[in-house]
Coordinates of C-alpha atoms in Angstrom, one line a residue:
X1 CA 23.5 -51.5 -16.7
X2 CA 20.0 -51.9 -17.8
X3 CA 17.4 -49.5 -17.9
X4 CA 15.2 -50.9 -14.6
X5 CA 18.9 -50.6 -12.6
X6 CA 19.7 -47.0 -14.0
X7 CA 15.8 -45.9 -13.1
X8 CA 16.4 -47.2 -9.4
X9 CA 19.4 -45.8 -8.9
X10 CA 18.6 -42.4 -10.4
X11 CA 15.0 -42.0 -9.1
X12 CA 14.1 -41.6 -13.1
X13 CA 11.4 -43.8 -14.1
X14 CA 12.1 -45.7 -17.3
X15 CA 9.6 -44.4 -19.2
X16 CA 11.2 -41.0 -18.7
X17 CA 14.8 -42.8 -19.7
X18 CA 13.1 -43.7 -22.6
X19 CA 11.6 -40.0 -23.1
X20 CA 15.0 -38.8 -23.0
X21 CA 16.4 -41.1 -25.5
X22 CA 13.8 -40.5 -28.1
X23 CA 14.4 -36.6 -27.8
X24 CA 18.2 -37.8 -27.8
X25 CA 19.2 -36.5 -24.8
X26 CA 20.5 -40.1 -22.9
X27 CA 21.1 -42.6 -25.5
X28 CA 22.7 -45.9 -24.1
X29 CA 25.3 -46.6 -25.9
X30 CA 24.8 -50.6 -26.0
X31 CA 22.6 -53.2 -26.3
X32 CA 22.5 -56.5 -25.0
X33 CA 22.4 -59.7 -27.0
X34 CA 18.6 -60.4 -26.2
X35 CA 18.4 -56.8 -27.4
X36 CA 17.6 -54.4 -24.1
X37 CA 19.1 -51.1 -23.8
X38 CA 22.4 -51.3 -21.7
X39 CA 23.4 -48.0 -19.9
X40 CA 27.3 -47.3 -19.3
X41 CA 28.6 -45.2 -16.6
X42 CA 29.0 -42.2 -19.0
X43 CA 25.6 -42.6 -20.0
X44 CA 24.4 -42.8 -16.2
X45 CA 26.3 -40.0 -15.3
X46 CA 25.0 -37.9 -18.5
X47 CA 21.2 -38.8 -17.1
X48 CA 22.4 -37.4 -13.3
X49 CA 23.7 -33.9 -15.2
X50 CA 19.9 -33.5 -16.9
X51 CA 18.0 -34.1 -13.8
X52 CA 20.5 -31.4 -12.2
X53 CA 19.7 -29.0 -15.4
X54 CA 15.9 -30.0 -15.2
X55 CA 15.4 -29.2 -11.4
X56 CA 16.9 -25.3 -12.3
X57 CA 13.5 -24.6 -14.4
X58 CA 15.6 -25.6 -17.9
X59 CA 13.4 -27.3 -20.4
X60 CA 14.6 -30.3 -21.9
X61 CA 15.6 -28.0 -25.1
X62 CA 17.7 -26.3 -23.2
X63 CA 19.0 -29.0 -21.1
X64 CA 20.1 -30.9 -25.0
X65 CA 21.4 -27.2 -26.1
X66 CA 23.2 -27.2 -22.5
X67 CA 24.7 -30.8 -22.8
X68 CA 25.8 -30.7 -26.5
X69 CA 26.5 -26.9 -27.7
X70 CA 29.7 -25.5 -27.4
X71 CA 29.1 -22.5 -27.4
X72 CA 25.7 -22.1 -25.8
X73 CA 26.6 -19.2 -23.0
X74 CA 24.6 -20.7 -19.6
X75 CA 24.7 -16.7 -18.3
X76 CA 21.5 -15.7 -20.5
X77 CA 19.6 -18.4 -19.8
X78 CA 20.4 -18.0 -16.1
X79 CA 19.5 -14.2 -16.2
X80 CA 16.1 -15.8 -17.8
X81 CA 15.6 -18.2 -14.9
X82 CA 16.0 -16.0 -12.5
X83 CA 13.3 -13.9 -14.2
X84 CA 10.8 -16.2 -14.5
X85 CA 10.7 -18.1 -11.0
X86 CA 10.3 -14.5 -9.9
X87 CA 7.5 -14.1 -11.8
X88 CA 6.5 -18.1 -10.3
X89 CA 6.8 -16.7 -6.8
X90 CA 5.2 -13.6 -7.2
X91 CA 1.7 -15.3 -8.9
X92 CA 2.3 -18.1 -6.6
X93 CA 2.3 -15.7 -3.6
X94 CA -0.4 -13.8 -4.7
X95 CA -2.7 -16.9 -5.2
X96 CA -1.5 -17.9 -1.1
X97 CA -2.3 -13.8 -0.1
X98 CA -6.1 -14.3 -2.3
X99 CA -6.8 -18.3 -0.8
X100 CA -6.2 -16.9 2.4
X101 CA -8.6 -13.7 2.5
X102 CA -11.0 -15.6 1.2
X103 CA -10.7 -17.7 4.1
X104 CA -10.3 -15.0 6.2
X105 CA -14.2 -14.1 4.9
X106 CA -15.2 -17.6 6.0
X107 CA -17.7 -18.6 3.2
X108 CA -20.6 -20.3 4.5
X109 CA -20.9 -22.1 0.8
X110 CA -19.3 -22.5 -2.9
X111 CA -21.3 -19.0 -3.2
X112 CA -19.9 -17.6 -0.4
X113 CA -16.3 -18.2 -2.2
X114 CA -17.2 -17.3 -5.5
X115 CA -18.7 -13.8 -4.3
X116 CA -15.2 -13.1 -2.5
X117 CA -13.2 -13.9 -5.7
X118 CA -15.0 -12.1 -8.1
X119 CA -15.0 -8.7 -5.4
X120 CA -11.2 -9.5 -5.0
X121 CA -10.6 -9.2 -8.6
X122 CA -12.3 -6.4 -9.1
X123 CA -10.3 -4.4 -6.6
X124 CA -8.0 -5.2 -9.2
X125 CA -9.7 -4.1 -12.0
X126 CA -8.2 -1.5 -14.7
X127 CA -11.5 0.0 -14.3
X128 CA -12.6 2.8 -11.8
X129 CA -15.6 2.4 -11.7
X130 CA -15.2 -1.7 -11.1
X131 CA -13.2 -0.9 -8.6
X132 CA -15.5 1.7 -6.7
X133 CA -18.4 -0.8 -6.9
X134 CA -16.2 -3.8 -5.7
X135 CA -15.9 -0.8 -2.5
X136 CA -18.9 0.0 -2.2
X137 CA -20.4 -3.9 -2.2
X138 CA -17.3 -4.8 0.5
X139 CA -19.4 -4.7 3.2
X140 CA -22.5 -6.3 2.6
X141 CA -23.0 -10.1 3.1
X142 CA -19.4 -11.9 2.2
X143 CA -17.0 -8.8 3.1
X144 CA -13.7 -8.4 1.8
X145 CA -11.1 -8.9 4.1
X146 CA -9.5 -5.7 5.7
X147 CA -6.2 -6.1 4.7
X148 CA -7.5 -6.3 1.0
X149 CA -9.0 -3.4 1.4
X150 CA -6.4 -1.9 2.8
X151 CA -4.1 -2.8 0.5
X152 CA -6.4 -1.3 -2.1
X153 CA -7.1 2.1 -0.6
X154 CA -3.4 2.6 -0.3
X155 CA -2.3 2.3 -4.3
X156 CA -5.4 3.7 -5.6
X157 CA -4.7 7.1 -7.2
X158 CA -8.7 7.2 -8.5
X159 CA -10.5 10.1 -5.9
X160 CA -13.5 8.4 -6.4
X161 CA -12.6 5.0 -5.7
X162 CA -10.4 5.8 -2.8
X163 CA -13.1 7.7 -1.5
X164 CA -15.7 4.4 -1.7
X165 CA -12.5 2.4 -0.3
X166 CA -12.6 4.7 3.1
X167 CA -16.3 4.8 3.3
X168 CA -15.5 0.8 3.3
X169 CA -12.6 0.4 5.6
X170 CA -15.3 2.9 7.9
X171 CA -17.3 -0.1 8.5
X172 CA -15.1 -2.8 8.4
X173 CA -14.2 -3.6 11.8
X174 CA -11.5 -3.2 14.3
X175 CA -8.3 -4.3 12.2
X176 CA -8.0 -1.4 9.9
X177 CA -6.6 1.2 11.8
X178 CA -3.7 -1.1 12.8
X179 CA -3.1 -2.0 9.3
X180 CA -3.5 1.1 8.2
X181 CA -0.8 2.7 10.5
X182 CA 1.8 0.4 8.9
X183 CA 1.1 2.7 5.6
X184 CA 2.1 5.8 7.3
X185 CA 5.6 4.1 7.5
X186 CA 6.1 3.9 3.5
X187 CA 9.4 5.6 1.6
X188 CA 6.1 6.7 -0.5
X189 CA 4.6 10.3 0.2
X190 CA 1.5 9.3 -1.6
X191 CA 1.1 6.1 0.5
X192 CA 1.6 7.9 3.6
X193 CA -1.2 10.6 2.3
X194 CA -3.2 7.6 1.6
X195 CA -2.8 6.3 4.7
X196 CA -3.5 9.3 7.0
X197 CA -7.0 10.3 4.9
X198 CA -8.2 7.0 6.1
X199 CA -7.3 6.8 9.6
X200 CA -9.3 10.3 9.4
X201 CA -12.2 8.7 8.3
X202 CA -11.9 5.9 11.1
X203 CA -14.2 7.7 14.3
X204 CA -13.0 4.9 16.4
X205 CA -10.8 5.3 19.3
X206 CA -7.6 3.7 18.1
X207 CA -8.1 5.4 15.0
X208 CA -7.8 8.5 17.1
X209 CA -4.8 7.3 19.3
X210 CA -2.8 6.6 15.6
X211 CA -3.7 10.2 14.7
X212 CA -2.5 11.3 18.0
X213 CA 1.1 9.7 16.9
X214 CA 0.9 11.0 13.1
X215 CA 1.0 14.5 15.0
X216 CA 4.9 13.9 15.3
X217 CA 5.2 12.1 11.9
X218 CA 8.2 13.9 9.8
X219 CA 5.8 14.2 7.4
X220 CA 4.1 17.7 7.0
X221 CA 1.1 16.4 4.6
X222 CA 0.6 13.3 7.4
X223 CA 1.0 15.8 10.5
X224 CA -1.5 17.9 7.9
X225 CA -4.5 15.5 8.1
X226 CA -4.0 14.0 11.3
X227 CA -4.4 17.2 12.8
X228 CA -7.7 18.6 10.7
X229 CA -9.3 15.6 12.3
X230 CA -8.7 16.0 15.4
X231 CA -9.1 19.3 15.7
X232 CA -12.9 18.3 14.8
X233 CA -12.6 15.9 17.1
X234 CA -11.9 18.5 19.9
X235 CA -8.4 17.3 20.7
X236 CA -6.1 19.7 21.6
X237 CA -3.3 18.4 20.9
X238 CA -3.8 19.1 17.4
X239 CA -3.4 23.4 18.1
X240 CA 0.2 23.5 17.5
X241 CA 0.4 21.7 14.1
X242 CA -2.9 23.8 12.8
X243 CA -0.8 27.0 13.3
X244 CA 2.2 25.7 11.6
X245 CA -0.5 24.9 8.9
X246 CA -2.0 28.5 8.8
X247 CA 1.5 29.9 8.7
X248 CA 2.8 27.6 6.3
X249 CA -0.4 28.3 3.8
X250 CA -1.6 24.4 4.0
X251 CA -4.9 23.7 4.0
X252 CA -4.7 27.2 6.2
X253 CA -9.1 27.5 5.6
X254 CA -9.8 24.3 7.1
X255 CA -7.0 25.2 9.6
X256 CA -8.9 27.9 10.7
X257 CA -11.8 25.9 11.1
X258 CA -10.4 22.9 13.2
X259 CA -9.3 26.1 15.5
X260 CA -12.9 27.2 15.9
X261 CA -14.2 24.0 16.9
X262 CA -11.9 23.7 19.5
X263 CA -12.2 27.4 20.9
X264 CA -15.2 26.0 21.3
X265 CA -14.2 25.2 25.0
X266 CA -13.1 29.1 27.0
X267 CA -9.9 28.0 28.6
X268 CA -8.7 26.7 25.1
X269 CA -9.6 29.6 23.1
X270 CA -7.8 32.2 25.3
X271 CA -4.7 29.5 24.4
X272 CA -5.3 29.6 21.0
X273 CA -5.6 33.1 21.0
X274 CA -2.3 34.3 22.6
X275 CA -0.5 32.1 19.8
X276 CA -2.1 33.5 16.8
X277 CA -1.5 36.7 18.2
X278 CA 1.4 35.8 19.3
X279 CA 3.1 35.2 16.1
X280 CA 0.7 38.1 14.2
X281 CA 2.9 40.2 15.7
X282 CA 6.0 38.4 14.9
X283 CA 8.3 38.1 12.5
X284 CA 6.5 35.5 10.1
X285 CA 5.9 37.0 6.6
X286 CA 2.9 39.7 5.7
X287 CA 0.7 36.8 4.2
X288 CA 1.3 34.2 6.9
X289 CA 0.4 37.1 9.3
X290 CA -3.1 38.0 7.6
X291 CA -3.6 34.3 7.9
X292 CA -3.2 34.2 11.3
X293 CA -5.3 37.1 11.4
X294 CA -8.2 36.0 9.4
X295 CA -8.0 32.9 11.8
X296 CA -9.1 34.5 14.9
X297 CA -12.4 35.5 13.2
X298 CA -13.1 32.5 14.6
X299 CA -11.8 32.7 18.3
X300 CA -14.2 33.9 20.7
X301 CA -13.3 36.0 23.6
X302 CA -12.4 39.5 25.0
X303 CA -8.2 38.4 24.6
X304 CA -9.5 37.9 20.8
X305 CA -11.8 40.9 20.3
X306 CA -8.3 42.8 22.0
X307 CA -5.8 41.5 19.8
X308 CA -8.1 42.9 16.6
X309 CA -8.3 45.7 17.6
X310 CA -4.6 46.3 18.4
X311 CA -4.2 44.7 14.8
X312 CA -6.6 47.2 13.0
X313 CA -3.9 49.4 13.3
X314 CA -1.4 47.3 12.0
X315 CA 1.3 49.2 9.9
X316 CA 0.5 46.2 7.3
X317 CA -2.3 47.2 5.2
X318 CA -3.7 43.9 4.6
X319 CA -3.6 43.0 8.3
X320 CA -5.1 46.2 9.0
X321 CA -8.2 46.0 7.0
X322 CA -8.6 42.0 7.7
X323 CA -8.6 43.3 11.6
X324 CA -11.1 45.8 10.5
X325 CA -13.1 43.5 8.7
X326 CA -13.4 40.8 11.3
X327 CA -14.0 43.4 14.1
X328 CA -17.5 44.6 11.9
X329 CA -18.6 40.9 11.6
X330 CA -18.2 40.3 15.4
X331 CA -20.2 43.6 16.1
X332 CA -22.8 42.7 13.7
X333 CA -23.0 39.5 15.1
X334 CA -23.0 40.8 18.8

């Protein structure tokens, strides 16, 4: 068969027939009498076996080494195959995720784009303070998308930069707390943290709703920060898992603060009262209990003034003269 026949049956053009016999990979093992290369069936079958080899990834090396080598071992190679088209699929998908956020921007011009790339890549910068500047310019004329920003405030282990990166997810419209919320679902405890610490800086209502759910969340640190910030919001939902907090020693000062804003409003204070007294008289251990004491320095109310009174007389020393101490504040004050 002659080299225009084996190029339309195989789909291989005959320049790449004759690519292939110059590297020695197909040779035709005839010529005809006016001189033009004559395929057999064994060399049209060997040309099928490359194109199978070549449309794994192999190169044509390793498509000769794969033909002719007895003892070249395919499982290696495979291994190294495998490798590598993950490492295709994972730039390739990256450059799909990048192509569209920047369309998600919608550039008004070529500027437009090439603003939005170079604040994309330096999210991803190995520097910090690239990073916190790429946060800090996200919301000025071309803005990063939200989900890139997202995406960035949740690995970023820099304060700093996670810091700008809330300020920026702040003010960057009404998709982030959704997005966000999907963080609080992650195997990854600092993911979740992340997660939380921006809802928290969110003041919309959805972002207040999510919070409202991370109240239940299995994990203490996420049930932690979602209740701080809505205790300053002046929801009192929050009241149960900022006692746990104070008796558990977590973040027990700012605890104690989230209580006062809400004992803010009479009915709730005389609530949060009875439970910190409640369970200062309880069984919880002597530090948890000068905690709880120490927290109603911030409760007002006659139930609260009552309860530290009784508790100046504690047979616990340190409760006793926290009582004591509290009680010459509030007259002082009074």
């Amino acid at each position: 068969m002659l080299i225009g026949d084996v190029a339309r049956r195989s789909g291989v053009s005959a320049r790449m027939l004759r690519h292939y016999e110059s590297l020695g990979l197909v040779r035709p093992t005839g010529r005809t009498h006016a001189g033009y290369r004559e395929y057999s069936a064994e060399d049209i079958r060997r040309v099928f076996h490359v194109e199978s080899l070549r449309s794994l990834g192999l190169s044509l090396r390793d498509v000769g080494r794969a033909l002719d080598d007895p003892g070249f071992a395919p499982a290696e190679l495979v291994d190294d195959l495998v490798r590598r088209t993950r490492d295709r699929i994972a730039a390739e998908t990256a450059l799909l995720t990048r192509l569209r956020r920047i369309g998600a921007a919608e550039p008004a011009g070529w500027e437009d784009v090439l603003q939005a790339v170079a604040l994309l890549q330096a999210l991803g910068s190995k520097s910090a303070g690239a990073r916190q500047r790429a946060a800090l310019s996200a919301v000025e004329a071309v803005p990063v998308p939200v989900d890139a920003l997202v995406e960035a405030v949740l690995s970023e282990s820099d304060p700093n930069v996670a810091g700008a990166l809330r300020w920026a997810l702040a003010r960057s419209g009404e998709d982030a707390p959704a997005l966000l919320a999907e963080g609080l679902g992650s195997p990854e405890a600092e993911v979740r943290e992340r997660a939380v610490r921006s809802l928290a800086e969110i003041p919309d209502g959805q972002a207040t709703a999510l919070l409202r759910d991370a109240l239940t969340h299995p994990d203490i640190v996420v049930r932690g920060y979602a209740a701080l910030e809505l205790g300053a919001r002046g929801v009192a939902d929050a009241v149960p898992t900022l006692i746990d907090l104070i008796v558990e020693g977590r973040n027990d000062a700012d605890a104690a603060d989230a209580l006062t804003t809400l004992a803010s409003e009479p009915a709730l204070a005389d609530r949060i009262a009875a439970v910190l007294v409640d369970l200062a008289h309880g069984t919880v251990g002597s530090s948890a209990r000068r905690r709880l004491t120490q927290a109603l320095a911030g409760i007002p109310g006659d139930m609260t003034a009552r309860a530290l009174a009784d508790l100046s007389h504690d047979k616990d020393r340190a409760v006793a003269l926290t009582a004591t101490y509290i009680l010459v504040l509030r007259d002082a004050r009074q």
